[in-house]
Amino acid sequence: MEASLYSEELPDQAVKRQPFRFFDLPVELRAKILGYLLFTDRVVDLDPNHHRLAHQCFNLFLVSRRFLDEASHLFYSGNAFRIFPTHGRFFGHKTRPLLSRLSSRYRASLVSLELRLGPGWSSPPRSWRVHDALGLEEMAAVRILKVFVECDPSHEIFRGFRIGKNFYTDFSVDLLEGIVERLPALERVEFDGWPSVMREGPLMRRLVEVAELGGKKVVQLTPRESREEICRALVLRARNVYSISPA
C-alpha cells in the first residue's frame, strides 16, 4: 500500500516549473508591469535616500541586454530628474551632478527635468553651473522643465543673512537662462514653490520672464491664494520676535 502511494505522488513531485516568458507579453503590458517597479513620485537625484530605488533598477538592468534596453528607457523617460543635487553631501565643488554622470544614450531618453532653487541660498554650491558636461544639448526628448522655489532671499525676512538683496535672484536667473537656451526641444516650464514664496516676488517674477522670453509655455502649479498672507504673517511674527523695524 505504501509503495503504491509513493508511486502516485512521484510524478507530481517530478514536475518542474517552467520559467515565465516575460517577452512573450505585449509591449504595452510589459511597460505597465515594469512601471510598478521603475516609476517613482520622487524626483531622481543624488541622494543617499535613493539607494533602494537605484538598487532595484540596477538589478533589473542586469537581467539581460534586452531587458536593459527596455527597462532603462522606461526608467529614464518615466521619471523626472533633478539637474543639480540638493543634498548637502553633494555640494562640494568637485561633485558632478547626476546628469553629467549619465551616458548620451540615457540622456536621450529623458523627458522631464527639475530645477530646485533655494538650497544653499546663502552660499550657492560651486558645482551649480550650466556647462557642456551636463549634456543638455543631447536631451532632445525633454519637453518639461519643473522649477521649484523653496525660498526667495530677496524678501526682507532674509535681511541680515543674505549676501545681497538681488544676489540669489541673479544667480537663479542665470541658471535658468542657461538651461532654457541649451535644451533643444523644451516646450513647457512649470513653476511651483513653498507657500512662503510669493508669485509676485522678485525671484519668481524674473524666473517667469526668462521662460516667457524663451518662448516657452509657462504654467504655475497648485495656486495658493493665501501665499502672500502667509508670508506677511511670517514677517510680522519675525519682527515681533527679533524686534526688526520695517524698512
Short mmCIF file of C-alpha atoms in Angstrom, two decimals, residues 31-198:
data_model
loop_
_atom_site.label_atom_id
_atom_site.label_comp_id
_atom_site.label_asym_id
_atom_site.label_seq_id
_atom_site.Cartn_x
_atom_site.Cartn_y
_atom_site.Cartn_z
CA ALA A 31 5.61 48.52 -19.85
CA LYS A 32 2.81 48.56 -17.28
CA ILE A 33 4.45 45.82 -15.23
CA LEU A 34 7.85 47.49 -15.32
CA GLY A 35 6.26 50.80 -14.41
CA TYR A 36 5.28 49.44 -11.00
CA LEU A 37 8.95 48.77 -10.33
CA LEU A 38 10.65 51.69 -12.05
CA PHE A 39 8.41 54.74 -11.66
CA THR A 40 8.58 56.91 -8.56
CA ASP A 41 6.78 60.02 -7.33
CA ARG A 42 10.10 61.41 -6.10
CA VAL A 43 12.46 63.33 -8.34
CA VAL A 44 15.54 61.24 -9.10
CA ASP A 45 18.61 62.94 -7.65
CA LEU A 46 21.96 62.33 -5.99
CA ASP A 47 20.52 61.49 -2.60
CA PRO A 48 21.55 58.80 -0.07
CA ASN A 49 17.87 58.01 0.44
CA HIS A 50 17.50 56.92 -3.20
CA HIS A 51 19.75 53.88 -2.88
CA ARG A 52 16.79 51.50 -2.61
CA LEU A 53 15.31 52.67 -5.91
CA ALA A 54 18.71 52.60 -7.60
CA HIS A 55 19.45 49.09 -6.33
CA GLN A 56 16.10 47.82 -7.58
CA CYS A 57 16.58 49.36 -11.01
CA PHE A 58 20.15 48.13 -11.44
CA ASN A 59 19.09 44.58 -10.61
CA LEU A 60 16.56 44.71 -13.44
CA PHE A 61 19.09 46.21 -15.85
CA LEU A 62 21.43 43.26 -15.24
CA VAL A 63 18.90 40.58 -16.25
CA SER A 64 19.81 40.69 -19.94
CA ARG A 65 20.72 43.06 -22.75
CA ARG A 66 17.12 43.13 -24.00
CA PHE A 67 15.82 43.79 -20.51
CA LEU A 68 18.32 46.62 -20.10
CA ASP A 69 17.21 48.28 -23.33
CA GLU A 70 13.52 48.18 -22.44
CA ALA A 71 13.68 48.85 -18.70
CA SER A 72 16.27 51.62 -18.86
CA HIS A 73 14.29 53.58 -21.43
CA LEU A 74 11.18 53.37 -19.25
CA PHE A 75 13.13 54.40 -16.15
CA TYR A 76 14.73 57.47 -17.71
CA SER A 77 11.68 58.59 -19.68
CA GLY A 78 9.13 57.90 -16.93
CA ASN A 79 10.76 59.81 -14.07
CA ALA A 80 11.76 63.43 -13.50
CA PHE A 81 15.49 64.05 -12.94
CA ARG A 82 16.95 66.88 -10.89
CA ILE A 83 19.55 69.00 -12.67
CA PHE A 84 21.61 69.96 -9.60
CA PRO A 85 21.84 67.96 -6.34
CA THR A 86 20.16 69.42 -3.27
CA HIS A 87 21.59 67.15 -0.57
CA GLY A 88 24.40 68.80 1.38
CA ARG A 89 26.68 65.80 0.90
CA PHE A 90 26.92 66.66 -2.80
CA PHE A 91 27.59 70.39 -2.50
CA GLY A 92 31.35 70.08 -3.00
CA HIS A 93 32.88 71.89 -5.96
CA LYS A 94 34.24 68.57 -7.30
CA THR A 95 30.84 66.87 -7.21
CA ARG A 96 29.46 66.01 -10.63
CA PRO A 97 25.68 66.49 -10.97
CA LEU A 98 23.66 63.40 -11.85
CA LEU A 99 23.07 64.48 -15.46
CA SER A 100 26.79 64.73 -16.13
CA ARG A 101 27.19 61.12 -14.95
CA LEU A 102 24.73 59.74 -17.49
CA SER A 103 25.80 58.46 -20.88
CA SER A 104 24.45 60.08 -24.06
CA ARG A 105 22.19 57.08 -24.54
CA TYR A 106 20.35 57.65 -21.27
CA ARG A 107 20.26 61.43 -21.63
CA ALA A 108 18.40 60.97 -24.92
CA SER A 109 15.59 59.14 -23.06
CA LEU A 110 14.94 61.93 -20.52
CA VAL A 111 11.60 63.74 -20.84
CA SER A 112 11.26 65.78 -17.64
CA LEU A 113 13.81 67.75 -15.58
CA GLU A 114 13.59 69.67 -12.32
CA LEU A 115 15.50 72.74 -11.19
CA ARG A 116 15.12 73.19 -7.43
CA LEU A 117 16.11 76.60 -6.12
CA GLY A 118 16.72 77.55 -2.51
CA PRO A 119 19.22 75.03 -1.08
CA GLY A 120 22.47 76.82 -0.34
CA TRP A 121 20.91 80.26 -0.95
CA SER A 122 23.43 81.99 1.34
CA SER A 123 26.36 80.36 -0.47
CA PRO A 124 25.34 78.50 -3.65
CA PRO A 125 27.31 75.31 -4.38
CA ARG A 126 30.15 75.91 -6.83
CA SER A 127 29.07 72.85 -8.81
CA TRP A 128 25.76 74.57 -9.64
CA ARG A 129 26.64 75.96 -13.05
CA VAL A 130 25.45 75.27 -16.56
CA HIS A 131 28.20 73.80 -18.74
CA ASP A 132 28.76 71.30 -21.53
CA ALA A 133 29.30 68.35 -19.17
CA LEU A 134 25.61 68.38 -18.22
CA GLY A 135 24.79 67.28 -21.77
CA LEU A 136 21.63 69.39 -22.01
CA GLU A 137 22.01 69.70 -25.78
CA GLU A 138 21.71 65.91 -26.07
CA MET A 139 18.32 65.82 -24.32
CA ALA A 140 16.18 66.15 -27.43
CA ALA A 141 13.20 64.45 -25.75
CA VAL A 142 12.92 66.83 -22.79
CA ARG A 143 9.67 68.78 -23.11
CA ILE A 144 9.03 69.77 -19.49
CA LEU A 145 11.19 71.69 -17.03
CA LYS A 146 9.89 71.96 -13.47
CA VAL A 147 11.17 74.85 -11.36
CA PHE A 148 10.51 74.58 -7.63
CA VAL A 149 11.42 77.57 -5.45
CA GLU A 150 11.94 76.87 -1.76
CA CYS A 151 12.59 80.45 -0.71
CA ASP A 152 13.14 83.97 -2.07
CA PRO A 153 16.13 85.54 -0.24
CA SER A 154 15.25 88.94 -1.71
CA HIS A 155 12.42 89.14 0.83
CA GLU A 156 13.01 91.38 3.85
CA ILE A 157 12.85 88.45 6.26
CA PHE A 158 16.29 87.40 4.95
CA ARG A 159 17.84 90.81 5.56
CA GLY A 160 20.99 90.48 7.62
CA PHE A 161 21.59 86.87 6.49
CA ARG A 162 21.93 87.18 2.72
CA ILE A 163 24.92 88.32 0.65
CA GLY A 164 22.85 90.96 -1.13
CA LYS A 165 19.21 91.59 -1.90
CA ASN A 166 19.46 90.55 -5.55
CA PHE A 167 22.38 88.13 -5.33
CA TYR A 168 20.40 84.87 -5.29
CA THR A 169 17.83 86.21 -7.75
CA ASP A 170 20.57 86.98 -10.28
CA PHE A 171 22.22 83.62 -9.63
CA SER A 172 18.94 81.72 -10.20
CA VAL A 173 18.05 83.68 -13.31
CA ASP A 174 21.46 82.92 -14.84
CA LEU A 175 20.96 79.21 -14.18
CA LEU A 176 17.51 79.13 -15.76
CA GLU A 177 18.61 81.16 -18.78
CA GLY A 178 21.46 78.74 -19.46
CA ILE A 179 19.20 75.70 -19.12
CA VAL A 180 16.43 77.08 -21.34
CA GLU A 181 18.92 78.06 -24.04
CA ARG A 182 20.56 74.64 -24.15
CA LEU A 183 17.52 72.34 -24.12
CA PRO A 184 16.70 71.92 -27.84
CA ALA A 185 13.06 70.81 -27.60
CA LEU A 186 11.83 72.35 -24.34
CA GLU A 187 8.16 73.39 -24.59
CA ARG A 188 6.85 73.93 -21.07
CA VAL A 189 8.18 75.40 -17.83
CA GLU A 190 6.20 74.65 -14.68
CA PHE A 191 6.72 76.88 -11.63
CA ASP A 192 5.90 75.92 -8.06
CA GLY A 193 7.17 76.68 -4.58
CA TRP A 194 6.55 76.66 -0.88
CA PRO A 195 3.68 78.85 0.43
CA SER A 196 6.14 81.48 1.68
CA VAL A 197 7.33 82.21 -1.88
CA MET A 198 5.22 84.99 -3.38
#
